[in-house]
One Martini backbone bead per residue (centre of mass of N, CA, C, O) as a GRO file, in nm:
protein
  277
    1MET     BB    1 -10.516  -5.186 -10.978
    2THR     BB    2 -10.605  -5.413 -10.720
    3ASN     BB    3 -10.364  -5.573 -10.484
    4ALA     BB    4 -10.304  -5.694 -10.157
    5VAL     BB    5 -10.103  -5.904 -10.258
    6ALA     BB    6  -9.795  -6.014 -10.181
    7VAL     BB    7  -9.542  -6.086 -10.430
    8PRO     BB    8  -9.285  -6.264 -10.504
    9PHE     BB    9  -8.999  -6.252 -10.692
   10ALA     BB   10  -8.888  -6.462 -10.895
   11GLY     BB   11  -8.543  -6.527 -10.796
   12HIS     BB   12  -8.537  -6.388 -10.541
   13ALA     BB   13  -8.477  -6.316 -10.236
   14ALA     BB   14  -8.537  -6.429  -9.939
   15PRO     BB   15  -8.614  -6.389  -9.640
   16ARG     BB   16  -8.447  -6.326  -9.359
   17THR     BB   17  -8.311  -6.423  -9.087
   18ALA     BB   18  -8.211  -6.337  -8.780
   19ALA     BB   19  -7.917  -6.420  -8.827
   20ASP     BB   20  -7.876  -6.261  -9.086
   21ARG     BB   21  -7.944  -5.975  -8.957
   22GLY     BB   22  -7.669  -5.979  -8.784
   23HIS     BB   23  -7.519  -5.932  -9.095
   24VAL     BB   24  -7.557  -5.661  -9.259
   25ALA     BB   25  -7.267  -5.581  -9.351
   26ALA     BB   26  -7.251  -5.854  -9.543
   27VAL     BB   27  -7.446  -5.749  -9.742
   28PRO     BB   28  -7.484  -5.724 -10.052
   29VAL     BB   29  -7.568  -5.483 -10.271
   30ALA     BB   30  -7.721  -5.657 -10.477
   31ASP     BB   31  -7.922  -5.777 -10.272
   32SER     BB   32  -8.044  -5.507 -10.185
   33ASP     BB   33  -8.148  -5.430 -10.466
   34GLU     BB   34  -8.342  -5.668 -10.500
   35ARG     BB   35  -8.525  -5.600 -10.259
   36THR     BB   36  -8.601  -5.320 -10.360
   37ARG     BB   37  -8.730  -5.419 -10.626
   38ASP     BB   38  -8.949  -5.579 -10.491
   39ARG     BB   39  -9.092  -5.331 -10.376
   40VAL     BB   40  -9.146  -5.192 -10.643
   41LEU     BB   41  -9.299  -5.424 -10.776
   42GLY     BB   42  -9.521  -5.449 -10.560
   43ALA     BB   43  -9.629  -5.157 -10.602
   44VAL     BB   44  -9.708  -5.191 -10.899
   45LEU     BB   45  -9.902  -5.426 -10.856
   46GLU     BB   46 -10.093  -5.276 -10.641
   47HIS     BB   47 -10.096  -4.954 -10.787
   48GLY     BB   48 -10.124  -4.985 -11.070
   49PRO     BB   49 -10.097  -4.717 -11.225
   50ILE     BB   50  -9.770  -4.557 -11.171
   51SER     BB   51  -9.557  -4.325 -11.074
   52ALA     BB   52  -9.245  -4.238 -10.979
   53ALA     BB   53  -9.325  -4.027 -10.769
   54GLU     BB   54  -9.528  -4.206 -10.613
   55LEU     BB   55  -9.324  -4.424 -10.538
   56GLY     BB   56  -9.127  -4.248 -10.381
   57ASP     BB   57  -9.329  -4.156 -10.163
   58MET     BB   58  -9.416  -4.445 -10.067
   59LEU     BB   59  -9.097  -4.562 -10.021
   60GLY     BB   60  -8.867  -4.336  -9.974
   61PHE     BB   61  -8.745  -4.234 -10.246
   62THR     BB   62  -8.560  -4.113 -10.469
   63PRO     BB   63  -8.588  -4.034 -10.792
   64ALA     BB   64  -8.324  -4.174 -10.882
   65ALA     BB   65  -8.372  -4.449 -10.746
   66VAL     BB   66  -8.646  -4.531 -10.868
   67ARG     BB   67  -8.554  -4.512 -11.167
   68ARG     BB   68  -8.338  -4.728 -11.155
   69HIS     BB   69  -8.533  -4.962 -11.087
   70LEU     BB   70  -8.730  -4.924 -11.321
   71ASP     BB   71  -8.527  -4.966 -11.548
   72HIS     BB   72  -8.450  -5.254 -11.470
   73LEU     BB   73  -8.739  -5.378 -11.489
   74ALA     BB   74  -8.784  -5.296 -11.784
   75ARG     BB   75  -8.542  -5.454 -11.905
   76SER     BB   76  -8.662  -5.731 -11.790
   77GLY     BB   77  -8.995  -5.713 -11.859
   78VAL     BB   78  -9.195  -5.673 -11.587
   79ILE     BB   79  -9.229  -5.382 -11.689
   80GLU     BB   80  -9.427  -5.094 -11.806
   81VAL     BB   81  -9.509  -4.824 -12.012
   82LYS     BB   82  -9.776  -4.585 -11.972
   83ARG     BB   83  -9.957  -4.348 -12.149
   84VAL     BB   84 -10.146  -4.094 -11.970
   85ALA     BB   85 -10.420  -3.904 -11.992
   86LYS     BB   86 -10.550  -3.658 -11.824
   87ALA     BB   87 -10.839  -3.580 -11.706
   88GLY     BB   88 -10.899  -3.251 -11.823
   89ALA     BB   89 -10.603  -3.149 -11.941
   90GLY     BB   90 -10.581  -3.176 -12.228
   91ALA     BB   91 -10.338  -3.080 -12.395
   92GLY     BB   92 -10.054  -3.302 -12.377
   93ARG     BB   93  -9.835  -3.482 -12.208
   94PRO     BB   94  -9.831  -3.784 -12.120
   95ALA     BB   95  -9.815  -3.986 -11.860
   96ARG     BB   96  -9.593  -4.185 -11.680
   97ARG     BB   97  -9.678  -4.530 -11.628
   98TYR     BB   98  -9.675  -4.821 -11.423
   99VAL     BB   99  -9.682  -5.170 -11.517
  100LEU     BB  100  -9.746  -5.483 -11.550
  101SER     BB  101  -9.645  -5.725 -11.741
  102SER     BB  102  -9.689  -6.021 -11.884
  103GLN     BB  103  -9.419  -6.131 -11.783
  104GLY     BB  104  -9.458  -6.045 -11.488
  105GLN     BB  105  -9.708  -6.214 -11.434
  106SER     BB  106  -9.567  -6.485 -11.491
  107THR     BB  107  -9.335  -6.458 -11.287
  108LEU     BB  108  -9.521  -6.423 -11.032
  109GLY     BB  109  -9.784  -6.560 -11.076
  110ASN     BB  110 -10.117  -6.687 -11.198
  111ASP     BB  111 -10.291  -6.896 -11.026
  112TYR     BB  112 -10.578  -6.772 -11.025
  113LEU     BB  113 -10.613  -6.792 -11.335
  114ASP     BB  114 -10.574  -7.095 -11.362
  115ILE     BB  115 -10.811  -7.171 -11.179
  116ALA     BB  116 -11.029  -7.019 -11.336
  117ALA     BB  117 -10.991  -7.168 -11.604
  118LEU     BB  118 -11.052  -7.449 -11.496
  119ALA     BB  119 -11.336  -7.387 -11.390
  120LEU     BB  120 -11.454  -7.298 -11.668
  121GLU     BB  121 -11.402  -7.560 -11.816
  122GLN     BB  122 -11.588  -7.726 -11.633
  123LEU     BB  123 -11.843  -7.559 -11.675
  124GLN     BB  124 -11.859  -7.600 -11.983
  125ALA     BB  125 -11.873  -7.913 -11.977
  126VAL     BB  126 -12.140  -7.924 -11.799
  127ALA     BB  127 -12.319  -7.637 -11.901
  128GLY     BB  128 -12.182  -7.466 -12.106
  129GLU     BB  129 -12.141  -7.159 -12.260
  130GLN     BB  130 -12.372  -7.004 -12.113
  131ALA     BB  131 -12.244  -7.026 -11.831
  132VAL     BB  132 -11.998  -6.852 -11.894
  133ARG     BB  133 -12.153  -6.601 -11.977
  134ALA     BB  134 -12.299  -6.560 -11.707
  135PHE     BB  135 -12.040  -6.508 -11.551
  136ALA     BB  136 -11.949  -6.257 -11.712
  137VAL     BB  137 -12.199  -6.085 -11.661
  138GLU     BB  138 -12.165  -6.074 -11.352
  139ARG     BB  139 -11.887  -5.943 -11.344
  140PHE     BB  140 -11.978  -5.674 -11.519
  141ALA     BB  141 -12.212  -5.563 -11.346
  142ASP     BB  142 -12.043  -5.403 -11.143
  143MET     BB  143 -11.919  -5.205 -11.339
  144GLU     BB  144 -12.187  -5.083 -11.439
  145ARG     BB  145 -12.288  -4.980 -11.163
  146ARG     BB  146 -12.041  -4.790 -11.104
  147TYR     BB  147 -12.033  -4.622 -11.384
  148ALA     BB  148 -12.314  -4.502 -11.453
  149PRO     BB  149 -12.326  -4.233 -11.285
  150GLU     BB  150 -12.073  -4.104 -11.417
  151VAL     BB  151 -12.168  -4.111 -11.713
  152GLU     BB  152 -12.440  -3.961 -11.674
  153GLN     BB  153 -12.308  -3.693 -11.565
  154ALA     BB  154 -12.192  -3.608 -11.857
  155GLY     BB  155 -12.434  -3.652 -12.031
  156PRO     BB  156 -12.543  -3.677 -12.374
  157ASP     BB  157 -12.264  -3.671 -12.471
  158ILE     BB  158 -12.067  -3.908 -12.610
  159THR     BB  159 -11.781  -3.801 -12.557
  160ALA     BB  160 -11.819  -3.748 -12.254
  161LYS     BB  161 -11.886  -4.041 -12.185
  162ALA     BB  162 -11.619  -4.165 -12.285
  163GLN     BB  163 -11.439  -4.004 -12.088
  164ALA     BB  164 -11.569  -4.113 -11.829
  165LEU     BB  165 -11.506  -4.408 -11.887
  166SER     BB  166 -11.199  -4.376 -11.901
  167ALA     BB  167 -11.160  -4.275 -11.609
  168ALA     BB  168 -11.277  -4.528 -11.472
  169LEU     BB  169 -11.080  -4.733 -11.591
  170SER     BB  170 -10.816  -4.608 -11.484
  171ARG     BB  171 -10.890  -4.636 -11.183
  172ASP     BB  172 -10.894  -4.970 -11.239
  173GLY     BB  173 -10.620  -5.024 -11.431
  174PHE     BB  174 -10.661  -4.990 -11.770
  175VAL     BB  175 -10.525  -4.760 -11.915
  176ALA     BB  176 -10.703  -4.517 -12.036
  177SER     BB  177 -10.835  -4.371 -12.349
  178ALA     BB  178 -10.977  -4.075 -12.534
  179ALA     BB  179 -11.012  -4.028 -12.888
  180SER     BB  180 -11.093  -3.787 -13.108
  181ILE     BB  181 -11.262  -3.828 -13.440
  182GLU     BB  182 -11.290  -3.603 -13.696
  183ALA     BB  183 -11.480  -3.562 -13.968
  184LYS     BB  184 -11.371  -3.453 -14.286
  185ALA     BB  185 -11.378  -3.317 -14.563
  186PRO     BB  186 -11.547  -3.547 -14.758
  187LEU     BB  187 -11.640  -3.662 -14.505
  188PRO     BB  188 -11.876  -3.764 -14.311
  189ALA     BB  189 -11.991  -3.683 -13.995
  190ALA     BB  190 -12.082  -3.981 -13.919
  191LEU     BB  191 -11.762  -4.076 -13.877
  192SER     BB  192 -11.740  -3.987 -13.611
  193SER     BB  193 -11.523  -4.049 -13.316
  194VAL     BB  194 -11.421  -4.274 -13.052
  195GLN     BB  195 -11.115  -4.398 -12.912
  196LEU     BB  196 -11.106  -4.663 -12.692
  197CYS     BB  197 -10.835  -4.731 -12.470
  198GLN     BB  198 -10.657  -5.028 -12.338
  199GLY     BB  199 -10.339  -5.110 -12.181
  200HIS     BB  200 -10.492  -5.297 -11.961
  201CYS     BB  201 -10.547  -5.650 -11.839
  202PRO     BB  202 -10.619  -5.851 -11.567
  203ILE     BB  203 -10.763  -6.093 -11.777
  204GLN     BB  204 -10.606  -6.173 -12.036
  205GLN     BB  205 -10.563  -6.485 -12.017
  206LEU     BB  206 -10.862  -6.553 -11.984
  207ALA     BB  207 -10.967  -6.411 -12.247
  208ALA     BB  208 -10.806  -6.590 -12.445
  209LYS     BB  209 -10.991  -6.847 -12.371
  210PHE     BB  210 -11.250  -6.631 -12.314
  211PRO     BB  211 -11.394  -6.403 -12.526
  212VAL     BB  212 -11.661  -6.332 -12.373
  213PHE     BB  213 -11.542  -6.109 -12.194
  214CYS     BB  214 -11.509  -5.903 -12.423
  215ASP     BB  215 -11.803  -5.902 -12.520
  216VAL     BB  216 -11.935  -5.807 -12.253
  217GLU     BB  217 -11.780  -5.547 -12.220
  218THR     BB  218 -11.884  -5.418 -12.481
  219GLU     BB  219 -12.183  -5.415 -12.395
  220VAL     BB  220 -12.141  -5.225 -12.157
  221PHE     BB  221 -12.037  -4.982 -12.315
  222SER     BB  222 -12.289  -4.943 -12.489
  223ARG     BB  223 -12.484  -4.881 -12.253
  224LEU     BB  224 -12.332  -4.642 -12.125
  225VAL     BB  225 -12.319  -4.451 -12.400
  226GLY     BB  226 -12.579  -4.526 -12.606
  227VAL     BB  227 -12.422  -4.703 -12.827
  228ASP     BB  228 -12.302  -4.877 -13.089
  229VAL     BB  229 -12.023  -5.071 -13.056
  230ARG     BB  230 -11.668  -5.151 -13.150
  231ARG     BB  231 -11.433  -5.401 -13.155
  232LEU     BB  232 -11.098  -5.391 -13.286
  233SER     BB  233 -10.921  -5.473 -13.025
  234THR     BB  234 -10.711  -5.706 -12.826
  235LEU     BB  235 -10.498  -5.835 -12.600
  236ALA     BB  236 -10.601  -6.135 -12.607
  237ARG     BB  237 -10.554  -6.120 -12.948
  238GLY     BB  238 -10.264  -5.941 -12.978
  239GLY     BB  239 -10.291  -5.661 -12.907
  240HIS     BB  240 -10.164  -5.365 -12.788
  241VAL     BB  241 -10.468  -5.289 -12.752
  242CYS     BB  242 -10.779  -5.194 -12.649
  243THR     BB  243 -11.030  -5.121 -12.903
  244THR     BB  244 -11.303  -4.879 -12.916
  245HIS     BB  245 -11.569  -4.796 -13.124
  246ILE     BB  246 -11.729  -4.465 -13.101
  247PRO     BB  247 -11.993  -4.324 -13.220
  248THR     BB  248 -12.083  -3.952 -13.271
  249GLY     BB  249 -12.233  -3.860 -13.568
  250ARG     BB  250 -12.513  -3.995 -13.627
  251LEU     BB  251 -12.734  -3.841 -13.473
  252ALA     BB  252 -12.670  -3.561 -13.596
  253ALA     BB  253 -12.702  -3.650 -13.897
  254ARG     BB  254 -13.011  -3.750 -13.868
  255GLY     BB  255 -13.162  -3.632 -13.648
  256PRO     BB  256 -13.464  -3.664 -13.585
  257GLN     BB  257 -13.657  -3.918 -13.468
  258VAL     BB  258 -13.873  -4.148 -13.622
  259PRO     BB  259 -14.114  -4.337 -13.564
  260GLN     BB  260 -14.158  -4.677 -13.611
  261ALA     BB  261 -14.291  -4.934 -13.732
  262ALA     BB  262 -14.367  -5.230 -13.678
  263PRO     BB  263 -14.272  -5.522 -13.755
  264ALA     BB  264 -14.401  -5.784 -13.933
  265SER     BB  265 -14.154  -5.947 -13.809
  266LEU     BB  266 -13.898  -6.098 -13.633
  267ASP     BB  267 -13.696  -6.106 -13.880
  268GLU     BB  268 -13.654  -5.778 -13.876
  269VAL     BB  269 -13.498  -5.821 -13.620
  270THR     BB  270 -13.212  -5.692 -13.463
  271ASN     BB  271 -12.954  -5.661 -13.236
  272HIS     BB  272 -12.841  -5.419 -13.435
  273GLN     BB  273 -12.975  -5.121 -13.542
  274GLN     BB  274 -12.712  -5.000 -13.593
  275GLU     BB  275 -12.468  -4.907 -13.770
  276ARG     BB  276 -12.178  -4.990 -13.914
  277PRO     BB  277 -11.854  -4.884 -13.997
   0.00000   0.00000   0.00000
């Protein structure tokens, strides 16, 4: 998540005037702590998901100091911890990284999302739902263009593609992870899958009003990994995370594909040729 705009934390002290700075000795410790927490919160907003160690290095705080402020902000509900498995690190304890919570986003003020929602409502009223969908398609086209080379570099293996997609999403602030689920007997191998999870969504409030954003993102994932995927849950619809089911065992279970004759009519053609789980 990248956001170069520094946003003041609502309710905290405003910047002091030159006259005020002449009486530094009189500034209460509590007020100093609040301003320091503003800096920590601003860094989480701009650079999250970010670890405590990275915040300390960035802001020049000791580990104990930065953790004290992070704990306070977490208790206040404006930030939250996401556990992220490092790509290529194998089994191990996921790293703790901090992101702005939904409450924090509301506290800081998401005027740009309110304006975007209002604009889309007007667009829908004037040009219809297809115009909103076209807007969403254009927005995610950039994601697909940027991710495609990285996912393709992972090779033909669906699991490897899903892991590459997860790494790209995490780099963009979605706090993603990809967990392989191998089907074991007596279950058929065709049920093996990867569960792609996203713990953060920068446009969560917008997607709650316009679910087409989630639908278009799912379509992008399907094209990137090369199989028909299924969205199981979304943050926008109240889920704890956004979860996408990516089947990995079907192609192996089916073996070589035999070209099929063209359908007798267009009625036999469906939008999703692959089976659903």
